[in-house]
XYZ file of C-alpha atoms in Angstrom:
332
model
C 406.113 -135.100 199.204
C 404.267 -138.043 200.739
C 404.485 -141.582 199.455
C 400.735 -141.422 198.726
C 401.161 -138.346 196.474
C 404.044 -139.927 194.550
C 401.997 -143.079 194.000
C 399.000 -141.125 192.834
C 401.095 -139.142 190.364
C 402.731 -142.337 189.038
C 399.302 -143.902 188.587
C 398.202 -140.850 186.634
C 401.175 -141.179 184.318
C 400.410 -144.863 183.731
C 396.791 -144.040 182.917
C 397.939 -141.365 180.495
C 400.323 -143.800 178.784
C 397.587 -146.428 178.485
C 395.298 -143.839 176.926
C 397.964 -142.919 174.353
C 398.567 -146.589 173.520
C 394.853 -147.123 173.041
C 394.736 -144.272 170.519
C 397.829 -145.584 168.673
C 396.327 -149.087 168.458
C 393.073 -147.662 167.169
C 395.011 -145.931 164.388
C 397.312 -148.870 163.573
C 394.603 -151.520 163.210
C 392.979 -149.917 160.164
C 396.431 -149.072 158.784
C 397.399 -152.721 159.040
C 394.205 -153.728 157.248
C 394.903 -151.187 154.505
C 398.472 -152.459 154.194
C 397.294 -156.031 153.754
C 394.727 -154.883 151.218
C 397.331 -152.902 149.242
C 399.626 -155.933 149.349
C 396.933 -158.029 147.709
C 396.335 -155.297 145.162
C 400.056 -155.229 144.365
C 399.987 -158.972 143.830
C 397.099 -158.523 141.384
C 398.724 -155.590 139.536
C 400.603 -156.005 136.270
C 404.365 -155.591 136.218
C 406.885 -154.089 133.820
C 410.243 -155.851 133.538
C 413.332 -154.160 132.101
C 415.749 -155.636 129.543
C 418.903 -153.840 128.357
C 419.649 -153.678 124.641
C 423.373 -154.188 124.028
C 426.289 -152.986 126.130
C 429.680 -151.385 125.613
C 432.997 -150.605 127.255
C 434.142 -147.073 128.096
C 434.969 -145.150 124.890
C 432.838 -147.701 122.952
C 435.831 -149.725 121.724
C 434.107 -152.989 122.694
C 430.419 -153.612 122.204
C 427.944 -156.413 122.803
C 425.298 -158.148 120.723
C 423.107 -159.317 123.567
C 419.754 -158.593 125.121
C 420.452 -158.462 128.848
C 419.156 -160.739 130.193
C 418.357 -162.898 127.177
C 415.314 -164.576 128.797
C 412.596 -163.178 131.060
C 409.417 -164.634 132.561
C 406.282 -162.502 132.826
C 402.556 -163.029 133.446
C 399.689 -162.382 131.040
C 399.031 -158.631 131.077
C 402.612 -157.713 131.991
C 404.952 -155.521 129.957
C 408.619 -155.653 129.018
C 410.536 -152.407 128.599
C 413.697 -152.566 126.487
C 416.249 -149.827 127.204
C 419.077 -148.867 124.823
C 422.434 -149.549 126.469
C 424.978 -148.796 123.728
C 425.698 -146.340 120.942
C 425.739 -149.234 118.458
C 422.297 -149.424 116.868
C 419.929 -152.332 117.540
C 416.257 -153.188 117.125
C 413.721 -155.236 119.079
C 411.724 -157.087 116.434
C 408.994 -159.743 116.662
C 408.153 -161.639 113.476
C 404.748 -163.333 113.126
C 403.747 -162.714 116.726
C 407.066 -163.877 118.152
C 407.610 -167.142 116.269
C 411.276 -168.269 116.035
C 412.968 -167.542 112.703
C 415.742 -169.609 111.092
C 416.853 -166.556 109.106
C 415.879 -162.903 108.957
C 416.500 -160.348 106.189
C 419.850 -158.572 106.021
C 419.560 -155.158 107.641
C 418.825 -152.405 105.158
C 419.072 -148.880 106.659
C 416.710 -147.571 103.975
C 413.939 -150.125 104.639
C 411.077 -148.317 106.372
C 410.042 -151.397 108.363
C 413.573 -151.921 109.656
C 414.427 -148.318 110.499
C 411.079 -147.216 111.964
C 408.694 -148.142 114.769
C 406.023 -150.479 113.474
C 403.104 -152.613 114.703
C 402.203 -150.938 117.983
C 402.942 -152.138 121.509
C 401.070 -155.435 121.942
C 402.312 -158.848 120.786
C 399.539 -160.650 118.893
C 399.546 -163.842 116.755
C 400.622 -163.253 113.170
C 401.660 -159.671 113.839
C 405.088 -158.121 113.204
C 406.428 -155.536 115.650
C 409.544 -153.414 115.390
C 410.984 -150.939 117.878
C 412.716 -148.782 115.306
C 416.395 -147.907 115.759
C 417.461 -148.156 119.406
C 420.647 -146.420 120.530
C 421.872 -144.157 123.303
C 422.459 -141.542 120.575
C 419.525 -139.149 120.429
C 417.708 -138.105 117.260
C 419.829 -135.669 115.305
C 423.110 -137.236 116.429
C 425.414 -139.401 114.342
C 424.372 -143.065 114.502
C 425.784 -144.294 111.216
C 424.438 -143.905 107.665
C 420.769 -143.813 108.568
C 418.079 -141.725 106.900
C 416.592 -138.989 109.106
C 414.479 -141.315 111.256
C 413.749 -141.104 114.998
C 416.247 -142.818 117.300
C 414.748 -144.462 120.368
C 416.105 -145.023 123.867
C 413.320 -147.361 125.038
C 410.480 -149.566 123.768
C 407.647 -151.136 125.794
C 405.522 -154.111 124.713
C 402.541 -155.758 126.446
C 401.875 -159.514 126.415
C 398.238 -160.645 126.515
C 398.513 -164.357 125.669
C 400.471 -167.203 127.259
C 403.343 -168.636 125.254
C 407.009 -168.292 124.377
C 407.943 -165.307 122.235
C 411.262 -164.879 120.405
C 412.529 -161.534 119.174
C 415.582 -160.343 117.233
C 417.844 -157.423 116.472
C 417.522 -156.755 112.742
C 420.965 -155.166 112.628
C 422.792 -158.248 113.938
C 420.556 -161.065 112.745
C 419.579 -164.325 114.395
C 422.709 -164.362 116.575
C 421.189 -161.510 118.619
C 417.894 -162.858 119.889
C 415.878 -162.863 123.116
C 412.959 -164.782 124.601
C 409.942 -163.742 126.674
C 408.101 -166.557 128.483
C 404.522 -165.537 129.284
C 402.828 -167.411 132.131
C 399.191 -167.358 133.214
C 397.907 -164.270 134.997
C 399.006 -164.018 138.663
C 401.464 -166.914 138.301
C 404.489 -166.784 140.563
C 407.528 -165.092 139.003
C 410.678 -167.254 138.966
C 412.889 -164.137 139.041
C 412.535 -160.585 140.296
C 413.807 -157.488 138.502
C 416.740 -157.466 140.924
C 417.569 -161.021 139.796
C 417.404 -159.955 136.164
C 419.659 -156.979 136.892
C 422.275 -159.316 138.376
C 421.970 -161.679 135.406
C 422.330 -158.774 132.984
C 425.442 -157.485 134.752
C 427.068 -160.915 134.656
C 426.220 -161.453 130.997
C 427.475 -157.978 130.074
C 430.773 -158.634 131.849
C 431.178 -161.929 129.964
C 430.629 -160.104 126.657
C 433.345 -157.536 127.412
C 435.797 -160.244 128.538
C 435.142 -162.080 125.272
C 435.645 -158.916 123.208
C 438.903 -158.098 125.048
C 440.245 -161.540 124.123
C 439.406 -160.854 120.457
C 441.151 -157.476 120.667
C 444.355 -159.057 121.998
C 444.385 -161.540 119.107
C 443.970 -158.733 116.584
C 446.785 -156.717 118.149
C 449.182 -159.664 117.973
C 448.527 -160.337 114.288
C 448.179 -156.829 112.822
C 451.020 -154.962 111.095
C 451.734 -151.872 109.007
C 450.428 -153.786 105.999
C 447.500 -155.623 107.631
C 444.819 -153.637 109.421
C 441.927 -155.515 110.990
C 438.588 -153.746 110.604
C 437.372 -154.879 113.982
C 436.097 -158.331 114.850
C 433.036 -160.033 116.220
C 431.756 -163.437 117.258
C 428.293 -164.471 118.434
C 428.243 -162.072 121.379
C 430.931 -159.366 121.339
C 432.419 -156.864 118.903
C 435.681 -154.942 118.564
C 434.807 -151.545 117.083
C 438.289 -150.324 116.197
C 440.823 -150.459 113.370
C 443.834 -152.482 114.545
C 446.281 -150.788 114.352
C 444.655 -147.422 113.947
C 447.870 -145.621 112.886
C 450.310 -147.249 110.468
C 453.410 -146.185 108.506
C 454.145 -147.391 104.956
C 456.190 -146.385 101.901
C 454.988 -145.036 98.580
C 453.972 -148.042 96.465
C 453.080 -150.227 99.458
C 449.753 -152.033 99.650
C 447.736 -152.207 102.854
C 445.108 -154.890 103.350
C 442.090 -153.833 105.402
C 440.579 -157.114 106.496
C 437.138 -157.911 107.867
C 437.925 -161.628 107.857
C 437.433 -161.885 111.633
C 433.805 -160.802 111.467
C 430.833 -163.160 111.582
C 428.215 -160.586 110.722
C 429.357 -156.980 111.171
C 430.239 -154.983 108.022
C 432.509 -151.944 108.069
C 433.842 -149.414 105.611
C 437.238 -147.882 104.968
C 436.446 -144.336 103.895
C 438.978 -141.654 102.944
C 437.525 -138.183 102.415
C 433.799 -137.645 101.961
C 431.359 -140.330 103.056
C 429.253 -141.867 100.271
C 425.547 -141.171 100.616
C 422.593 -143.525 100.328
C 423.072 -146.969 98.727
C 426.562 -145.957 97.505
C 427.910 -146.554 101.001
C 427.339 -150.300 100.512
C 429.453 -150.550 97.353
C 432.246 -153.094 97.762
C 435.565 -152.581 95.975
C 438.172 -155.351 96.471
C 441.201 -153.165 95.616
C 442.162 -149.635 94.616
C 445.030 -147.151 94.302
C 445.073 -144.008 96.389
C 446.894 -140.667 96.133
C 444.489 -138.480 98.108
C 440.884 -137.419 97.675
C 437.755 -139.497 98.203
C 437.855 -143.281 98.338
C 435.532 -145.679 100.122
C 434.703 -149.344 100.159
C 432.074 -151.290 102.061
C 433.739 -154.418 103.490
C 431.318 -157.291 104.125
C 432.146 -159.942 106.734
C 434.935 -162.202 105.534
C 436.175 -159.791 102.841
C 439.216 -157.519 102.403
C 439.931 -154.152 100.811
C 443.458 -153.695 99.430
C 444.759 -150.162 98.913
C 448.026 -149.263 97.176
C 449.316 -145.843 98.250
C 450.997 -143.945 95.415
C 451.693 -140.561 96.995
C 453.369 -139.484 100.226
C 451.171 -137.888 102.843
C 449.150 -138.425 105.996
C 445.703 -139.795 105.265
C 442.857 -140.092 107.749
C 440.033 -142.555 107.243
C 436.928 -143.734 109.071
C 434.398 -146.506 109.189
C 431.368 -144.627 107.903
C 429.142 -147.027 109.827
C 430.857 -146.651 113.223
C 432.997 -143.499 113.232
C 430.733 -142.009 115.913
C 431.951 -144.844 118.167
C 435.610 -143.934 117.583
C 436.347 -146.254 114.653
C 438.881 -144.072 112.819
C 442.424 -144.542 111.542
C 445.458 -142.916 109.926
C 447.911 -144.034 107.250
C 451.234 -142.196 107.076
C 452.851 -142.701 103.634
C 456.553 -141.795 103.514
């Protein structure tokens, strides 16, 4: 083949390549314009930020009273989606359009406002909103002594006015609160969802570390005659009887103590669970030889039981047995 023929063929290839590049450029220019346009549209679009409701360790022995993260920043028109993250029940509740509260009512499972979804999905001045009962347990499952109400795994609320909005968990009171800061529309976000996810993970880890420290203290101070009915502080909870299996003699008295709790009640229930308001009946002391016996134990209180008959007796916390809060007394 002559040099002239090789050169001509090479030139043809170059022309073909240039033609292909011209076509590609013609296609990419409008695509680039569309991409820039969609980028501006994304900047103008509203966003939904996610907040986790509670957290727990494997087997649910340790649980958290935290919204994760506790604070988020959104723009006017944005939404926040709360997602249940523990079997322990919680609520997301705004009073008076999100105004801070010094106190909130004690949780009543039979109160229709507290146990049901209420107020819609938009935060407005003077308006109360409630998510209903949020838990990873689905409707029909055991989530404590609740009436047959829906159980929710998520709750989404829209914010249409600038301001700072505080919300609470009705089950755990003012110590479990969160804040939503609402900026003007199209304001720059100080944190992304990825940032919030990292914050939530760090806060959840701190809660479990705190609860583990409480558990170790309970284990060191419990005995066959002193059973701790869990423990909690302002962020974490121990959801176990410590120790969960004890051995005593006929005539011995066992003290079930909720003295290490700041706000979480429990029950000690042998036999059938009381129904309705009866589950909240507190009895300071009793004798037991089998059968049905139950006492609600408010924070800071004790329930003393004298065992008068040999046997192996199983008991539960009627509020948290579905989380593994059960125990056994062997009377010899």
